[in-house]
Amino acid sequence: MAISLDRRGDSTTLNRRAEEGEALMRYGYNPPRVNPNYCVGFHYEYPTIHGLAFQAGSLQQVHWSIDEDIPNSPDIITRIRILNSTQHNQYVIGENIPLYRQGNKGSASFELNVNNPTGFYHYRIMVNYAGTDVHCVYESVPFLLIQNPDSKYPAGGVPIIETSNANLVTSLPERSPTLVSI
């Protein structure tokens, strides 16, 4: 269940968000969508450069800013996700994150805990604008997520000998050189 904060007077009420079905599933499909007209003023500050690569398990950050002169200002980030290149959920970084940390800017720091294959991923930030029913979606530039092959696929160590194979070869057969005449 996704929620938003709607301030009316001194009371705060919780409203259900317009996200349902497969989008809520752990690896659910989240197609790109066109935001409503009131979704303006939110900007990624980092990452903004194509070609970045991060190692899985590393400490990462997302930075954003909000224009100060917009008529309907956002009030909270309902969710930050990591999606793969086919728009499927891979990891939820956090929910109900304060939008502002310093003036009109904000950020989130997190460990990049994605245990899926090396490939391209991107951030999807869902922002709530006060008094609206549909949150706004902002997607970052893609980045390459690199799995550490040493930790995921260990190599070396004691060899495992297959004892059930009747045709086990313990050494390479000797070959005599083949002569080719031209």
mmCIF file of C-alpha atoms in Angstrom:
data_model
loop_
_atom_site.group_PDB
_atom_site.id
_atom_site.type_symbol
_atom_site.label_atom_id
_atom_site.label_comp_id
_atom_site.label_asym_id
_atom_site.label_seq_id
_atom_site.Cartn_x
_atom_site.Cartn_y
_atom_site.Cartn_z
ATOM 1 C CA MET A 1 0.000 0.000 0.000
ATOM 2 C CA ALA A 2 1.412 3.372 -0.956
ATOM 3 C CA ILE A 3 0.332 6.416 0.994
ATOM 4 C CA SER A 4 0.570 10.146 0.741
ATOM 5 C CA LEU A 5 0.283 12.914 3.267
ATOM 6 C CA ASP A 6 -2.473 15.412 2.640
ATOM 7 C CA ARG A 7 -2.415 18.487 4.909
ATOM 8 C CA ARG A 8 -5.745 20.165 5.554
ATOM 9 C CA GLY A 9 -5.678 22.652 8.388
ATOM 10 C CA ASP A 10 -3.969 21.128 11.430
ATOM 11 C CA SER A 11 -4.913 17.510 10.745
ATOM 12 C CA THR A 12 -3.017 15.024 8.620
ATOM 13 C CA THR A 13 -4.854 12.244 6.786
ATOM 14 C CA LEU A 14 -3.430 9.283 4.914
ATOM 15 C CA ASN A 15 -4.692 8.617 1.400
ATOM 16 C CA ARG A 16 -4.136 5.534 -0.747
ATOM 17 C CA ARG A 17 -1.957 6.093 -3.794
ATOM 18 C CA ALA A 18 -2.856 5.158 -7.353
ATOM 19 C CA GLU A 19 -0.297 2.358 -7.502
ATOM 20 C CA GLU A 20 -1.638 -1.181 -7.563
ATOM 21 C CA GLY A 21 -1.329 -4.617 -9.106
ATOM 22 C CA GLU A 22 1.959 -5.738 -10.615
ATOM 23 C CA ALA A 23 3.692 -2.415 -9.866
ATOM 24 C CA LEU A 24 3.662 -3.359 -6.178
ATOM 25 C CA MET A 25 5.221 -6.798 -6.740
ATOM 26 C CA ARG A 26 8.881 -7.306 -5.865
ATOM 27 C CA TYR A 27 9.889 -7.767 -9.508
ATOM 28 C CA GLY A 28 6.760 -6.217 -11.004
ATOM 29 C CA TYR A 29 6.709 -4.352 -14.298
ATOM 30 C CA ASN A 30 6.658 -0.533 -14.071
ATOM 31 C CA PRO A 31 6.207 0.901 -17.560
ATOM 32 C CA PRO A 32 7.372 4.443 -18.250
ATOM 33 C CA ARG A 33 4.464 6.813 -17.969
ATOM 34 C CA VAL A 34 3.501 10.349 -18.799
ATOM 35 C CA ASN A 35 3.147 12.480 -15.678
ATOM 36 C CA PRO A 36 0.089 14.690 -15.092
ATOM 37 C CA ASN A 37 0.501 18.422 -15.866
ATOM 38 C CA TYR A 38 1.124 19.363 -12.224
ATOM 39 C CA CYS A 39 4.324 17.263 -12.146
ATOM 40 C CA VAL A 40 6.834 20.060 -12.601
ATOM 41 C CA GLY A 41 9.846 21.389 -10.769
ATOM 42 C CA PHE A 42 11.584 18.179 -9.654
ATOM 43 C CA HIS A 43 15.134 17.645 -10.983
ATOM 44 C CA TYR A 44 17.831 15.037 -10.460
ATOM 45 C CA GLU A 45 21.133 16.596 -9.414
ATOM 46 C CA TYR A 46 22.971 13.240 -9.242
ATOM 47 C CA PRO A 47 23.261 10.979 -11.154
ATOM 48 C CA THR A 48 22.879 13.001 -14.329
ATOM 49 C CA ILE A 49 25.784 11.760 -16.452
ATOM 50 C CA HIS A 50 25.480 8.770 -18.762
ATOM 51 C CA GLY A 51 28.129 6.066 -18.458
ATOM 52 C CA LEU A 52 28.424 5.831 -14.662
ATOM 53 C CA ALA A 53 29.166 2.399 -13.184
ATOM 54 C CA PHE A 54 28.677 1.291 -9.581
ATOM 55 C CA GLN A 55 29.630 -1.942 -7.853
ATOM 56 C CA ALA A 56 26.860 -3.877 -6.120
ATOM 57 C CA GLY A 57 27.030 -3.372 -2.360
ATOM 58 C CA SER A 58 28.707 0.035 -2.653
ATOM 59 C CA LEU A 59 27.453 3.138 -0.850
ATOM 60 C CA GLN A 60 25.549 5.401 -3.246
ATOM 61 C CA GLN A 61 23.547 8.621 -3.192
ATOM 62 C CA VAL A 62 20.740 10.261 -5.116
ATOM 63 C CA HIS A 63 20.448 14.067 -5.047
ATOM 64 C CA TRP A 64 17.522 16.183 -6.222
ATOM 65 C CA SER A 65 16.279 19.761 -6.209
ATOM 66 C CA ILE A 66 12.846 21.357 -6.466
ATOM 67 C CA ASP A 67 12.092 24.659 -8.185
ATOM 68 C CA GLU A 68 11.024 27.249 -5.619
ATOM 69 C CA ASP A 69 8.543 29.131 -7.806
ATOM 70 C CA ILE A 70 6.092 26.336 -8.730
ATOM 71 C CA PRO A 71 2.403 26.771 -7.794
ATOM 72 C CA ASN A 72 1.824 23.274 -6.341
ATOM 73 C CA SER A 73 4.949 22.172 -4.500
ATOM 74 C CA PRO A 74 5.651 18.489 -3.734
ATOM 75 C CA ASP A 75 5.601 17.434 -0.087
ATOM 76 C CA ILE A 76 7.173 13.953 0.187
ATOM 77 C CA ILE A 77 8.919 11.214 -1.765
ATOM 78 C CA THR A 78 6.659 8.191 -1.511
ATOM 79 C CA ARG A 79 9.230 5.685 -2.812
ATOM 80 C CA ILE A 80 12.637 5.385 -4.452
ATOM 81 C CA ARG A 81 13.206 2.215 -6.449
ATOM 82 C CA ILE A 82 15.874 0.682 -8.620
ATOM 83 C CA LEU A 83 14.528 -0.688 -11.905
ATOM 84 C CA ASN A 84 16.357 -2.796 -14.449
ATOM 85 C CA SER A 85 16.581 -1.990 -18.159
ATOM 86 C CA THR A 86 13.239 -3.734 -18.816
ATOM 87 C CA GLN A 87 11.450 -1.553 -16.208
ATOM 88 C CA HIS A 88 11.091 -4.303 -13.575
ATOM 89 C CA ASN A 89 11.445 -3.588 -9.843
ATOM 90 C CA GLN A 90 14.756 -4.760 -8.414
ATOM 91 C CA TYR A 91 15.114 -3.010 -5.073
ATOM 92 C CA VAL A 92 13.278 -0.460 -2.921
ATOM 93 C CA ILE A 93 15.716 2.070 -1.486
ATOM 94 C CA GLY A 94 13.182 3.703 0.816
ATOM 95 C CA GLU A 95 9.655 4.986 1.341
ATOM 96 C CA ASN A 96 8.165 8.194 2.749
ATOM 97 C CA ILE A 97 11.445 10.088 2.502
ATOM 98 C CA PRO A 98 11.560 13.791 3.472
ATOM 99 C CA LEU A 99 11.816 15.876 0.343
ATOM 100 C CA TYR A 100 13.906 18.743 1.683
ATOM 101 C CA ARG A 101 17.177 18.543 3.592
ATOM 102 C CA GLN A 102 18.813 21.864 2.766
ATOM 103 C CA GLY A 103 16.727 24.657 1.294
ATOM 104 C CA ASN A 104 15.133 23.327 -1.888
ATOM 105 C CA LYS A 105 17.470 20.296 -2.140
ATOM 106 C CA GLY A 106 17.400 16.773 -0.831
ATOM 107 C CA SER A 107 19.319 13.515 -0.969
ATOM 108 C CA ALA A 108 19.265 9.883 0.065
ATOM 109 C CA SER A 109 22.262 7.666 0.893
ATOM 110 C CA PHE A 110 21.982 3.883 0.711
ATOM 111 C CA GLU A 111 23.831 0.648 0.073
ATOM 112 C CA LEU A 112 23.297 -0.607 -3.483
ATOM 113 C CA ASN A 113 21.889 -4.028 -2.511
ATOM 114 C CA VAL A 114 20.980 -5.422 -5.918
ATOM 115 C CA ASN A 115 21.999 -9.054 -6.302
ATOM 116 C CA ASN A 116 20.924 -9.456 -9.902
ATOM 117 C CA PRO A 117 23.244 -9.822 -12.906
ATOM 118 C CA THR A 118 25.572 -7.084 -14.066
ATOM 119 C CA GLY A 119 23.619 -4.750 -16.338
ATOM 120 C CA PHE A 120 21.949 -1.384 -16.730
ATOM 121 C CA TYR A 121 19.640 -0.081 -14.016
ATOM 122 C CA HIS A 122 18.129 3.294 -13.077
ATOM 123 C CA TYR A 123 16.427 5.043 -10.176
ATOM 124 C CA ARG A 124 12.717 5.787 -10.129
ATOM 125 C CA ILE A 125 11.576 8.421 -7.650
ATOM 126 C CA MET A 126 7.854 8.747 -6.923
ATOM 127 C CA VAL A 127 6.956 12.197 -5.601
ATOM 128 C CA ASN A 128 3.681 13.254 -4.017
ATOM 129 C CA TYR A 129 2.286 16.716 -4.775
ATOM 130 C CA ALA A 130 -0.078 17.992 -2.067
ATOM 131 C CA GLY A 131 -3.775 17.562 -2.800
ATOM 132 C CA THR A 132 -3.298 15.180 -5.761
ATOM 133 C CA ASP A 133 -4.356 11.561 -6.255
ATOM 134 C CA VAL A 134 -1.573 10.387 -8.570
ATOM 135 C CA HIS A 135 2.084 10.664 -7.625
ATOM 136 C CA CYS A 136 4.627 11.879 -10.155
ATOM 137 C CA VAL A 137 7.365 9.579 -11.440
ATOM 138 C CA TYR A 138 10.890 10.724 -12.275
ATOM 139 C CA GLU A 139 13.467 8.322 -13.715
ATOM 140 C CA SER A 140 17.227 8.867 -13.660
ATOM 141 C CA VAL A 141 19.789 8.259 -16.364
ATOM 142 C CA PRO A 142 20.824 4.603 -16.576
ATOM 143 C CA PHE A 143 23.947 3.367 -14.810
ATOM 144 C CA LEU A 144 25.876 0.121 -15.041
ATOM 145 C CA LEU A 145 25.607 -2.066 -11.963
ATOM 146 C CA ILE A 146 28.615 -4.379 -11.708
ATOM 147 C CA GLN A 147 28.532 -7.506 -9.590
ATOM 148 C CA ASN A 148 31.786 -8.481 -7.904
ATOM 149 C CA PRO A 149 32.656 -11.767 -9.641
ATOM 150 C CA ASP A 150 34.942 -12.820 -6.780
ATOM 151 C CA SER A 151 32.161 -12.757 -4.200
ATOM 152 C CA LYS A 152 29.402 -14.170 -6.390
ATOM 153 C CA TYR A 153 31.363 -16.798 -8.285
ATOM 154 C CA PRO A 154 34.327 -17.949 -6.184
ATOM 155 C CA ALA A 155 37.258 -19.400 -8.097
ATOM 156 C CA GLY A 156 40.337 -21.299 -6.980
ATOM 157 C CA GLY A 157 40.535 -23.260 -3.769
ATOM 158 C CA VAL A 158 40.389 -27.027 -3.500
ATOM 159 C CA PRO A 159 39.370 -28.691 -6.793
ATOM 160 C CA ILE A 160 36.204 -30.746 -6.785
ATOM 161 C CA ILE A 161 36.762 -34.169 -8.322
ATOM 162 C CA GLU A 162 33.773 -35.816 -9.959
ATOM 163 C CA THR A 163 33.867 -39.423 -8.738
ATOM 164 C CA SER A 164 30.657 -40.660 -10.351
ATOM 165 C CA ASN A 165 31.974 -40.247 -13.885
ATOM 166 C CA ALA A 166 33.318 -43.534 -15.235
ATOM 167 C CA ASN A 167 35.353 -41.771 -17.933
ATOM 168 C CA LEU A 168 37.207 -39.432 -15.624
ATOM 169 C CA VAL A 169 40.410 -38.140 -17.193
ATOM 170 C CA THR A 170 43.094 -37.232 -14.670
ATOM 171 C CA SER A 171 45.726 -36.025 -17.126
ATOM 172 C CA LEU A 172 45.824 -34.855 -20.701
ATOM 173 C CA PRO A 173 46.784 -37.553 -23.200
ATOM 174 C CA GLU A 174 50.106 -37.115 -24.962
ATOM 175 C CA ARG A 175 49.904 -36.273 -28.654
ATOM 176 C CA SER A 176 52.470 -36.528 -31.281
ATOM 177 C CA PRO A 177 52.813 -33.454 -33.472
ATOM 178 C CA THR A 178 50.892 -33.508 -36.728
ATOM 179 C CA LEU A 179 52.903 -32.625 -39.807
ATOM 180 C CA VAL A 180 51.254 -30.659 -42.525
ATOM 181 C CA SER A 181 52.856 -30.454 -45.932
ATOM 182 C CA ILE A 182 52.300 -27.476 -48.149
#
